[in-house]
Coordinates of C-alpha atoms and ligand atoms in Angstrom, one line a residue:
Chain A
X1 CA 94.1 93.4 116.8
X2 CA 93.5 95.1 113.5
X3 CA 90.9 93.8 111.2
X4 CA 91.7 96.2 108.4
X5 CA 94.5 97.5 106.3
X6 CA 93.9 101.1 105.2
X7 CA 96.8 103.3 106.2
X8 CA 96.2 106.7 107.7
X9 CA 98.4 108.9 109.7
X10 CA 97.4 109.3 113.3
X11 CA 94.9 112.1 113.8
X12 CA 96.0 114.9 116.0
X13 CA 93.6 114.9 119.0
X14 CA 91.3 117.8 119.2
X15 CA 88.1 118.7 120.8
X16 CA 85.3 118.4 118.2
X17 CA 83.1 121.4 118.3
X18 CA 79.3 121.2 118.7
X19 CA 78.2 121.9 115.2
X20 CA 74.6 122.8 115.2
X21 CA 74.4 124.6 118.5
X22 CA 70.7 123.8 118.9
X23 CA 69.4 125.3 122.1
X24 CA 67.0 123.2 124.2
X25 CA 63.4 124.4 124.5
X26 CA 63.0 122.6 127.8
X27 CA 65.5 122.0 130.6
X28 CA 64.7 120.1 133.8
X29 CA 67.4 119.6 136.4
X30 CA 67.6 117.4 139.4
X31 CA 63.9 116.7 139.7
X32 CA 63.0 114.5 142.7
X33 CA 59.7 113.8 144.3
X34 CA 58.6 111.5 147.1
X35 CA 55.1 110.5 148.0
X36 CA 55.5 109.4 151.6
X37 CA 57.9 106.5 151.4
X38 CA 57.7 106.2 147.7
X39 CA 60.5 107.9 145.8
X40 CA 58.7 108.6 142.5
X41 CA 61.5 110.6 141.0
X42 CA 65.1 110.4 142.2
X43 CA 66.9 113.3 140.5
X44 CA 65.9 113.4 136.9
X45 CA 67.4 115.7 134.2
X46 CA 65.5 116.2 131.0
X47 CA 66.6 118.2 127.9
X48 CA 64.2 118.6 125.0
X49 CA 65.1 120.3 121.7
X50 CA 62.7 122.3 119.5
X51 CA 60.7 120.3 117.1
X52 CA 61.7 116.9 118.3
X53 CA 59.7 114.1 119.8
X54 CA 61.2 112.8 123.1
X55 CA 59.9 109.3 123.9
X56 CA 59.8 108.1 127.5
X57 CA 59.6 104.4 128.3
X58 CA 60.0 102.4 131.5
X59 CA 58.2 100.0 133.7
X60 CA 55.0 100.8 135.5
X61 CA 55.6 103.1 138.5
X62 CA 58.9 104.3 137.2
X63 CA 57.8 107.9 137.4
X64 CA 56.8 108.8 133.9
X65 CA 53.4 110.3 134.5
X66 CA 54.8 112.1 137.6
X67 CA 57.4 113.7 135.5
X68 CA 54.9 114.7 132.8
X69 CA 52.7 116.3 135.5
X70 CA 55.8 118.3 136.6
X71 CA 56.3 119.4 133.0
X72 CA 52.7 120.5 132.9
X73 CA 53.2 122.5 136.2
X74 CA 50.4 120.5 137.9
X75 CA 52.8 119.5 140.6
X76 CA 56.0 120.8 142.2
X77 CA 59.0 118.5 142.9
X78 CA 60.8 118.4 146.3
X79 CA 63.9 119.6 144.5
X80 CA 64.8 120.6 141.0
X81 CA 64.4 123.4 138.4
X82 CA 62.5 123.7 135.2
X83 CA 62.9 126.2 132.4
X84 CA 61.2 126.6 129.1
X85 CA 62.6 128.9 126.4
X86 CA 59.5 130.8 125.2
X87 CA 59.2 134.1 123.4
X88 CA 59.1 136.9 125.9
X89 CA 59.9 134.8 128.9
X90 CA 62.7 135.4 131.2
X91 CA 65.0 132.7 132.5
X92 CA 63.5 131.6 135.7
X93 CA 62.6 128.4 137.6
X94 CA 59.0 127.7 136.5
X95 CA 58.4 125.9 139.8
X96 CA 58.6 129.4 141.4
X97 CA 55.5 130.6 139.5
X98 CA 52.2 131.0 141.5
X99 CA 49.0 129.2 140.6
X100 CA 47.8 131.9 138.3
X101 CA 51.0 132.3 136.4
X102 CA 51.2 128.6 136.0
X103 CA 47.7 128.5 134.6
X104 CA 48.5 131.2 132.1
X105 CA 51.8 129.6 131.0
X106 CA 50.0 126.2 130.6
X107 CA 47.1 127.8 128.7
X108 CA 49.4 129.5 126.2
X109 CA 52.4 127.2 125.8
X110 CA 51.7 123.7 127.0
X111 CA 49.2 121.1 125.7
X112 CA 48.6 117.7 127.4
X113 CA 46.8 114.6 126.4
X114 CA 46.1 112.2 129.3
X115 CA 45.8 108.4 129.0
X116 CA 42.5 108.8 130.8
X117 CA 40.2 111.2 128.9
X118 CA 38.3 111.9 132.1
X119 CA 41.4 113.7 133.4
X120 CA 41.5 115.9 130.3
X121 CA 37.9 116.5 129.3
X122 CA 34.7 117.8 130.9
X123 CA 32.4 114.9 130.2
X124 CA 29.2 116.9 130.5
X125 CA 30.2 119.6 128.0
X126 CA 30.1 119.3 124.3
X127 CA 33.3 118.5 122.4
X128 CA 33.5 121.9 120.9
X129 CA 32.8 123.4 124.3
X130 CA 35.8 121.5 125.7
X131 CA 38.0 123.0 123.1
X132 CA 36.5 126.4 123.4
X133 CA 37.0 126.5 127.1
X134 CA 40.7 126.3 126.5
X135 CA 40.5 129.3 124.2
X136 CA 38.4 131.1 126.8
X137 CA 41.1 130.7 129.4
X138 CA 43.5 132.4 127.0
X139 CA 41.1 135.4 126.9
X140 CA 39.1 134.9 123.8
X141 CA 35.5 136.1 124.4
X142 CA 33.7 136.2 121.1
X143 CA 31.3 133.3 120.9
X144 CA 31.2 132.9 117.1
X145 CA 34.9 133.1 116.9
X146 CA 35.4 130.7 119.7
X147 CA 33.2 128.1 118.0
X148 CA 34.9 128.5 114.7
X149 CA 38.4 128.2 116.2
X150 CA 37.3 125.1 118.1
X151 CA 36.0 123.6 114.9
X152 CA 39.3 124.3 113.2
X153 CA 41.2 122.7 116.0
X154 CA 38.9 119.6 116.0
X155 CA 39.4 119.3 112.2
X156 CA 43.2 119.5 112.6
X157 CA 42.9 116.6 115.0
X158 CA 40.9 114.7 112.4
X159 CA 37.8 114.8 114.6
X160 CA 34.6 114.5 112.5
X161 CA 33.4 118.1 113.1
X162 CA 29.7 117.3 112.3
X163 CA 29.8 115.6 115.8
X164 CA 31.4 118.5 117.6
X165 CA 28.3 119.1 119.6
X166 CA 28.3 115.6 121.1
X167 CA 29.6 115.2 124.6
X168 CA 32.7 113.0 125.1
X169 CA 30.5 110.4 126.8
X170 CA 28.8 109.8 123.5
X171 CA 32.0 109.3 121.7
X172 CA 34.4 106.3 121.2
X173 CA 37.8 106.3 123.0
X174 CA 39.6 107.2 119.9
X175 CA 37.4 110.2 119.3
X176 CA 37.8 111.3 122.9
X177 CA 41.5 111.2 122.4
X178 CA 41.1 113.4 119.4
X179 CA 39.0 115.9 121.3
X180 CA 41.8 116.0 124.0
X181 CA 44.3 116.5 121.2
X182 CA 42.2 119.3 119.7
X183 CA 42.0 121.0 123.1
X184 CA 45.7 120.5 123.6
X185 CA 46.7 122.1 120.3
X186 CA 44.0 124.8 120.2
X187 CA 46.4 127.5 121.2
X188 CA 49.4 126.1 119.2
X189 CA 51.4 125.2 122.2
X190 CA 55.2 125.2 122.1
X191 CA 55.3 121.9 123.9
X192 CA 52.8 119.0 123.7
X193 CA 52.8 116.4 126.5
X194 CA 51.4 113.0 125.6
X195 CA 50.8 110.4 128.3
X196 CA 49.9 107.1 126.7
X197 CA 47.8 108.9 124.0
X198 CA 47.0 105.7 122.1
X199 CA 46.6 103.1 124.8
X200 CA 43.4 101.3 124.6
X201 CA 42.7 102.4 121.0
X202 CA 42.4 99.8 118.3
X203 CA 45.2 99.6 115.8
X204 CA 43.6 101.5 113.0
X205 CA 42.5 104.4 115.2
X206 CA 45.9 104.4 116.8
X207 CA 47.5 104.8 113.4
X208 CA 45.2 107.8 112.7
X209 CA 46.1 109.5 116.0
X210 CA 49.8 108.9 115.4
X211 CA 49.5 110.2 111.9
X212 CA 47.8 113.3 113.2
X213 CA 50.7 113.8 115.7
X214 CA 53.3 113.3 113.0
X215 CA 51.6 115.9 110.8
X216 CA 51.4 118.4 113.6
X217 CA 55.0 117.9 114.4
X218 CA 56.1 118.4 110.8
X219 CA 53.7 121.2 109.8
X220 CA 53.8 123.2 113.0
X221 CA 57.1 122.1 114.5
X222 CA 55.5 121.3 117.8
X223 CA 57.9 119.8 120.3
X224 CA 56.5 116.6 121.9
X225 CA 57.2 114.5 125.0
X226 CA 55.6 111.1 124.5
X227 CA 55.1 108.5 127.2
X228 CA 54.1 105.1 126.0
X229 CA 54.3 101.4 127.0
X230 CA 54.0 100.6 123.4
X231 CA 57.5 100.4 122.1
X232 CA 56.1 100.2 118.5
X233 CA 54.6 103.7 119.1
X234 CA 57.8 105.0 120.5
X235 CA 59.8 103.5 117.6
X236 CA 57.6 105.2 114.9
X237 CA 57.3 108.5 116.7
X238 CA 60.3 109.4 118.8
X239 CA 63.6 111.0 117.7
X240 CA 65.2 110.4 121.0
X241 CA 64.3 108.0 123.8
X242 CA 64.7 108.2 127.6
X243 CA 64.5 105.0 129.6
X244 CA 63.3 105.3 133.2
X245 CA 63.4 102.9 136.0
X246 CA 62.5 103.4 139.7
X247 CA 62.5 107.2 139.3
X248 CA 65.8 107.4 137.5
X249 CA 66.9 107.7 133.9
X250 CA 69.0 104.6 133.2
X251 CA 69.7 105.4 129.5
X252 CA 68.9 107.8 126.8
X253 CA 69.9 108.1 123.1
X254 CA 68.7 108.3 119.6
X255 CA 65.6 106.1 119.1
X256 CA 67.3 103.7 116.7
X257 CA 70.3 103.4 119.0
X258 CA 68.1 102.6 122.0
X259 CA 66.3 99.9 120.0
X260 CA 69.2 98.4 118.1
X261 CA 72.1 98.8 120.5
X262 CA 70.7 99.3 124.0
X263 CA 73.5 99.7 126.5
X264 CA 71.9 99.2 129.9
X265 CA 70.9 95.7 131.1
X266 CA 67.4 97.0 131.8
X267 CA 66.9 98.5 128.3
X268 CA 68.2 95.3 126.7
X269 CA 65.7 93.3 128.6
X270 CA 62.9 95.8 127.7
X271 CA 63.7 95.8 124.0
X272 CA 64.3 92.1 123.7
X273 CA 61.1 91.3 125.6
X274 CA 59.3 93.0 122.7
X275 CA 61.0 91.0 119.9
Chain B
X1 CA 67.1 111.2 86.0
X2 CA 68.5 114.7 86.4
X3 CA 70.4 116.4 89.1
X4 CA 72.6 119.4 89.1
X5 CA 76.0 117.8 88.5
X6 CA 78.9 119.9 89.7
X7 CA 82.3 118.4 89.5
X8 CA 84.0 118.6 92.9
X9 CA 86.9 121.0 92.9
X10 CA 89.2 118.8 95.0
X11 CA 88.4 115.6 96.7
X12 CA 87.9 117.2 100.1
X13 CA 87.8 114.9 103.1
X14 CA 84.4 113.9 104.3
X15 CA 85.2 111.2 106.8
X16 CA 88.3 110.2 108.7
X17 CA 87.8 107.1 110.8
X18 CA 90.4 106.4 113.4
X19 CA 90.8 103.5 115.8
X20 CA 87.1 102.6 115.6
X21 CA 86.1 99.6 117.7
X22 CA 82.8 98.1 118.5
X23 CA 81.7 95.4 120.9
X24 CA 78.4 94.3 122.2
X25 CA 77.8 93.7 125.9
X26 CA 75.1 91.2 126.2
X27 CA 74.1 91.6 129.8
X28 CA 71.6 88.7 130.0
X29 CA 74.2 86.3 128.6
X30 CA 77.1 87.9 130.6
X31 CA 79.0 88.0 127.4
X32 CA 80.9 90.4 125.2
X33 CA 80.9 90.1 121.5
X34 CA 83.7 91.8 119.6
X35 CA 82.5 93.1 116.2
X36 CA 85.6 94.9 115.0
X37 CA 88.6 96.7 116.3
X38 CA 90.8 99.6 115.4
X39 CA 89.4 100.4 112.0
X40 CA 90.8 103.3 110.1
X41 CA 90.1 104.8 106.7
X42 CA 89.4 108.0 105.0
X43 CA 86.7 108.9 102.6
X44 CA 86.7 112.0 100.4
X45 CA 84.0 113.8 98.4
X46 CA 82.8 111.8 95.4
X47 CA 84.7 108.7 96.6
X48 CA 83.2 105.3 96.8
X49 CA 84.4 102.6 99.1
X50 CA 83.2 99.0 98.8
X51 CA 83.0 97.0 102.0
X52 CA 83.7 93.3 101.7
X53 CA 83.8 90.4 104.1
X54 CA 82.1 87.1 104.9
X55 CA 78.8 86.9 106.7
X56 CA 79.2 88.1 110.2
X57 CA 82.4 90.0 109.5
X58 CA 80.9 93.2 110.8
X59 CA 80.0 95.1 107.6
X60 CA 76.5 96.1 108.7
X61 CA 77.8 96.8 112.2
X62 CA 80.5 99.2 110.8
X63 CA 77.9 101.1 108.7
X64 CA 75.5 101.3 111.7
X65 CA 78.3 102.5 113.9
X66 CA 79.2 105.3 111.5
X67 CA 75.5 106.3 111.4
X68 CA 75.4 106.0 115.2
X69 CA 72.6 103.5 115.4
X70 CA 75.3 101.6 117.2
X71 CA 77.5 103.2 119.8
X72 CA 81.2 102.8 119.2
X73 CA 83.3 101.5 122.1
X74 CA 86.4 103.4 121.1
X75 CA 87.8 105.6 118.3
X76 CA 86.7 108.5 116.3
X77 CA 84.6 109.2 113.2
X78 CA 85.7 112.7 112.2
X79 CA 83.1 114.1 109.8
X80 CA 84.0 117.2 107.9
X81 CA 81.3 119.6 107.1
X82 CA 81.6 123.0 105.6
X83 CA 81.2 124.5 109.1
X84 CA 83.7 122.4 110.8
X85 CA 84.7 118.9 112.0
X86 CA 82.5 116.9 114.3
X87 CA 83.3 113.5 115.8
X88 CA 80.3 111.3 115.1
X89 CA 81.5 108.8 117.7
X90 CA 80.9 111.3 120.5
X91 CA 78.7 114.0 119.1
X92 CA 75.4 114.9 120.9
X93 CA 72.4 112.9 119.8
X94 CA 70.7 116.1 118.7
X95 CA 73.5 117.0 116.3
X96 CA 73.5 113.4 114.9
X97 CA 69.7 113.7 114.4
X98 CA 70.2 117.0 112.5
X99 CA 73.0 115.6 110.3
X100 CA 70.8 112.7 109.4
X101 CA 68.1 115.0 108.3
X102 CA 70.4 117.1 106.3
X103 CA 73.4 115.3 105.0
X104 CA 74.0 111.7 106.1
X105 CA 71.8 109.0 104.6
X106 CA 71.5 105.3 105.3
X107 CA 70.1 103.0 102.7
X108 CA 69.1 99.4 103.5
X109 CA 67.0 96.9 101.8
X110 CA 64.2 97.3 104.4
X111 CA 61.5 99.8 104.5
X112 CA 60.4 101.1 107.8
X113 CA 57.3 103.0 107.0
X114 CA 54.5 104.1 109.3
X115 CA 51.2 102.3 108.6
X116 CA 48.6 104.1 106.5
X117 CA 50.9 106.4 104.7
X118 CA 50.8 106.3 100.9
X119 CA 53.9 105.3 99.1
X120 CA 54.3 108.7 97.4
X121 CA 54.0 110.4 100.8
X122 CA 56.6 108.1 102.3
X123 CA 59.0 109.1 99.5
X124 CA 58.1 112.8 99.6
X125 CA 58.6 113.1 103.3
X126 CA 62.4 113.9 103.3
X127 CA 61.7 116.7 100.8
X128 CA 58.8 118.0 102.9
X129 CA 60.9 118.0 106.0
X130 CA 63.5 120.0 104.0
X131 CA 60.8 122.6 103.3
X132 CA 59.6 121.7 99.8
X133 CA 55.9 122.5 99.2
X134 CA 53.7 119.4 99.3
X135 CA 52.6 119.5 95.6
X136 CA 56.1 119.8 94.4
X137 CA 57.4 117.2 96.7
X138 CA 54.8 114.8 95.4
X139 CA 55.8 115.4 91.8
X140 CA 59.4 114.6 92.7
X141 CA 58.4 111.5 94.7
X142 CA 56.4 110.1 91.8
X143 CA 59.3 110.7 89.4
X144 CA 61.5 108.6 91.7
X145 CA 58.9 105.9 92.2
X146 CA 58.7 105.7 88.4
X147 CA 62.5 105.6 88.0
X148 CA 62.7 102.6 90.4
X149 CA 59.9 100.9 88.6
X150 CA 57.1 101.1 91.1
X151 CA 53.8 100.6 89.2
X152 CA 51.7 103.8 89.0
X153 CA 48.7 102.0 90.5
X154 CA 50.7 101.6 93.7
X155 CA 51.8 105.2 94.2
X156 CA 48.8 106.1 96.4
X157 CA 48.6 102.8 98.2
X158 CA 50.1 101.8 101.5
X159 CA 53.5 100.1 101.2
X160 CA 52.7 97.8 104.1
X161 CA 50.7 95.7 101.5
X162 CA 53.5 95.7 98.9
X163 CA 55.8 92.8 98.0
X164 CA 59.3 92.8 99.4
X165 CA 60.8 94.1 96.2
X166 CA 58.3 96.9 95.8
X167 CA 58.8 98.0 99.4
X168 CA 62.5 98.1 98.7
X169 CA 62.0 100.3 95.7
X170 CA 59.9 102.7 97.8
X171 CA 62.7 102.7 100.4
X172 CA 65.4 103.5 97.8
X173 CA 63.3 106.3 96.3
X174 CA 62.9 107.8 99.7
X175 CA 66.5 107.4 100.7
X176 CA 67.9 108.8 97.6
X177 CA 65.4 111.6 96.8
X178 CA 67.6 114.2 98.6
X179 CA 71.2 114.4 97.6
X180 CA 73.2 113.7 100.8
X181 CA 76.8 114.5 101.5
X182 CA 77.6 111.0 102.9
X183 CA 75.7 107.9 102.0
X184 CA 76.0 104.6 103.9
X185 CA 74.6 101.7 101.8
X186 CA 73.9 98.3 103.3
X187 CA 73.1 95.8 100.5
X188 CA 70.6 98.2 98.8
X189 CA 70.4 95.9 95.7
X190 CA 69.6 92.6 97.4
X191 CA 66.5 91.0 95.9
X192 CA 66.0 93.8 93.4
X193 CA 65.2 93.1 89.8
X194 CA 67.7 94.1 87.1
X195 CA 65.9 97.3 86.0
X196 CA 65.6 98.6 89.5
X197 CA 69.3 97.8 90.1
X198 CA 70.2 99.7 87.0
X199 CA 68.1 102.7 88.2
X200 CA 69.9 102.6 91.5
X201 CA 73.3 102.4 90.0
X202 CA 72.4 105.3 87.7
X203 CA 71.4 107.4 90.7
X204 CA 74.5 106.5 92.6
X205 CA 76.6 107.4 89.6
X206 CA 75.0 110.8 89.5
X207 CA 75.4 111.3 93.2
X208 CA 79.1 110.4 93.0
X209 CA 79.7 112.9 90.2
X210 CA 78.0 115.5 92.4
X211 CA 80.5 114.8 95.1
X212 CA 78.5 112.5 97.5
X213 CA 80.8 110.3 99.5
X214 CA 79.7 106.7 99.7
X215 CA 80.6 103.5 101.6
X216 CA 78.6 100.4 101.2
X217 CA 78.1 96.7 101.0
X218 CA 76.7 95.3 97.8
X219 CA 75.1 92.0 97.1
X220 CA 76.1 92.3 93.5
X221 CA 79.4 94.2 93.6
X222 CA 79.7 93.9 89.8
X223 CA 76.8 96.4 89.5
X224 CA 78.9 99.1 91.0
X225 CA 82.3 98.1 89.6
X226 CA 82.6 101.4 87.8
X227 CA 82.1 103.4 90.9
X228 CA 84.5 101.7 93.3
X229 CA 87.6 103.8 94.3
X230 CA 88.8 101.5 97.1
X231 CA 87.8 98.4 99.0
X232 CA 87.9 97.6 102.6
X233 CA 88.0 93.9 103.7
X234 CA 86.6 93.1 107.1
X235 CA 87.4 89.9 108.9
X236 CA 85.4 88.6 111.7
X237 CA 87.1 88.7 115.1
X238 CA 86.8 85.3 116.6
X239 CA 87.1 86.3 120.2
X240 CA 84.3 86.0 122.7
X241 CA 85.0 87.2 126.1
X242 CA 83.1 85.8 129.1
X243 CA 84.9 88.0 131.6
X244 CA 83.8 91.5 132.3
Ligands
LIG1 N1 49.7 111.5 143.9 C1 50.4 110.4 144.3 N2 50.3 110.0 145.6 C2 51.0 108.9 146.0 N3 51.8 108.2 145.2 C3 51.9 108.6 144.0 C4 51.2 109.7 143.4 N4 51.5 109.8 142.1 C5 52.4 108.9 141.9 N5 52.7 108.1 142.9 C6 53.6 107.0 143.0 O1 54.8 107.3 142.3 C7 55.3 106.3 141.6 C8 55.4 106.7 140.1 O2 54.1 106.8 139.6 P1 53.8 107.3 138.1 O3 52.4 107.4 137.9 O4 54.7 108.4 137.7 O5 54.4 106.0 137.3 P2 54.4 105.7 135.7 O6 55.8 105.5 135.3 O7 53.6 106.7 135.0 O8 53.7 104.3 135.7 P3 52.6 103.7 134.6 O9 53.4 103.2 133.5 O10 52.0 102.5 135.4 O11 51.7 104.7 134.2 C9 54.3 105.1 141.8 O12 54.9 104.3 142.8 C10 53.0 105.8 142.2 O13 52.3 104.9 143.1
LIG2 N1 72.7 94.7 117.7 C1 73.5 93.7 117.9 N2 73.6 93.1 119.1 C2 74.4 92.1 119.3 N3 75.3 91.6 118.3 C3 75.2 92.1 117.1 C4 74.3 93.2 116.8 N4 74.5 93.5 115.5 C5 75.4 92.7 115.0 N5 75.9 91.8 116.0 C6 76.9 90.8 115.8 O1 78.0 91.4 115.2 C7 78.6 90.5 114.3 C8 78.7 91.2 112.9 O2 77.4 91.3 112.3 P1 77.1 92.1 111.0 O3 75.6 92.1 110.9 O4 77.8 93.4 111.1 O5 77.8 91.2 109.9 P2 77.8 91.4 108.3 O6 79.2 91.5 107.9 O7 76.9 92.5 107.9 O8 77.2 90.0 107.8 P3 76.2 89.7 106.6 O9 77.1 89.5 105.4 O10 75.6 88.4 107.0 O11 75.2 90.8 106.5 C9 77.7 89.3 114.3 O12 78.4 88.3 115.1 C10 76.4 89.7 114.8 O13 75.8 88.7 115.5
LIG3 MG1 51.7 106.7 133.9
LIG4 MG1 75.1 92.7 106.9

């Protein structure tokens, strides 16, 4: 059935070339992980390209945070490989690194913001101290310089720097998230991992944090992996979206395609539930 | 409005659409909705195709499928770039994203702006992403806001508070600030006042002269009468399939 008239000769079939040849910055293959009887991840592949925001959505317990912890090398899967393309790094499975090597890699190349600030911050240290500690791990020892760099990083996260000597306990949730962000970006990581970074924040603070992230992405070309239950957040932030269910990826695609033309029954349900 | 106008040497092919079909599987309804089938056409540099058809004929669906907001069911969308040919129907998401940033634009009547970003920043963003310094991008952005008739007092305000027409003007300025190679237009003039429609048609005329290929649906086709090279008529497919 043809709905249209324009006459064109048949196109000779040919294999269309990949045009841009963008190389991934992060590649995970076959990641699986069980906790006792619970299969948290059932063989997940992830590819992330430089400078993009990969959004991850999916129901509670689908394995999103577990996957992010793997990316942050906090945990090791039962099977699977992980590679990051970083200057001066050879091609090796990062899960083979020992504790110290992992710590170094994390300190220099990966930043993370947890949903729960208690996981990301030392509550009895000052905010500037939290950020400086990160710089210290990377080998910086000069106190005045540490403090100044912490201040810069807090400012870049739109934290009111006159309050940098307050402990996180004295700060609002939104400010705590910005301290986490300042800490995460202090060493200009190649990859920034964000696990529900705006959950629990009121709308105006959420907009500020998202704006900060957008700016960081644009000005510093930081690659981001963003987990959120808030599809609105994913919609405004993500270039591509991965949909997870029961430890598996059920669908992935360009963000607008996932929202406008979801293919999988689960994604359709997820997207329509929000409308 | 000025832009470097270079006359295209030959009308090189930009798009060759072949056997393109789209259907929607609505899992919760256990239903398949056919939008269009076996569409073919070609579009060259500097060419303008007007899409016509009744409501629900599939005009928006076709444009979105070309842009890959919708996934085609079958067929090819061969897009010719200077570096080679790529099938937009099957290209990797990352390549599509890159092409959208660089050379394929989609213009609708709806603005999709992040909250708390000033109108001029919204418009400047594509330029900034293309590497233009902030100050210079803002100057350009203001020029385009002015051209589309957005009041000066609104330039630094948040578009989320604007009227529908004002938002649409911001959207057009943003969508057209960078000269693309291929522009998909879905009723960009709907609900615009006459001056803004004129500004839009002027810009499209410049872009066409510069070799930009365009295909679109227009609420007032008479506005673009001078630009049209060819027309495509879509008819709704009245088949709904319960079987799968
Ligand atoms: N350390 C652990 N010990 C035991 N079970 C765990 C552990 N970490 C995760 N799990 C289990 O693995 C599954 C996936 O958990 P995960 O935290 O990754 O889900 P999630 O997708 O982040 O969910 P949510 O959206 O609720 O944050 C859950 O069933 C969880 O109970
Ligand atoms: N995302 C979608 N999911 C399911 N069905 C869709 C979707 N988008 C479009 N359709 C259906 O496809 C058909 C064609 O719709 P489309 O919006 O393309 O028509 P149109 O020609 O642009 O109409 P109008 O003149 O009203 O804008 C309609 O039956 C519509 O309901
Ligand atoms: Mg979680
Ligand atoms: Mg339409």
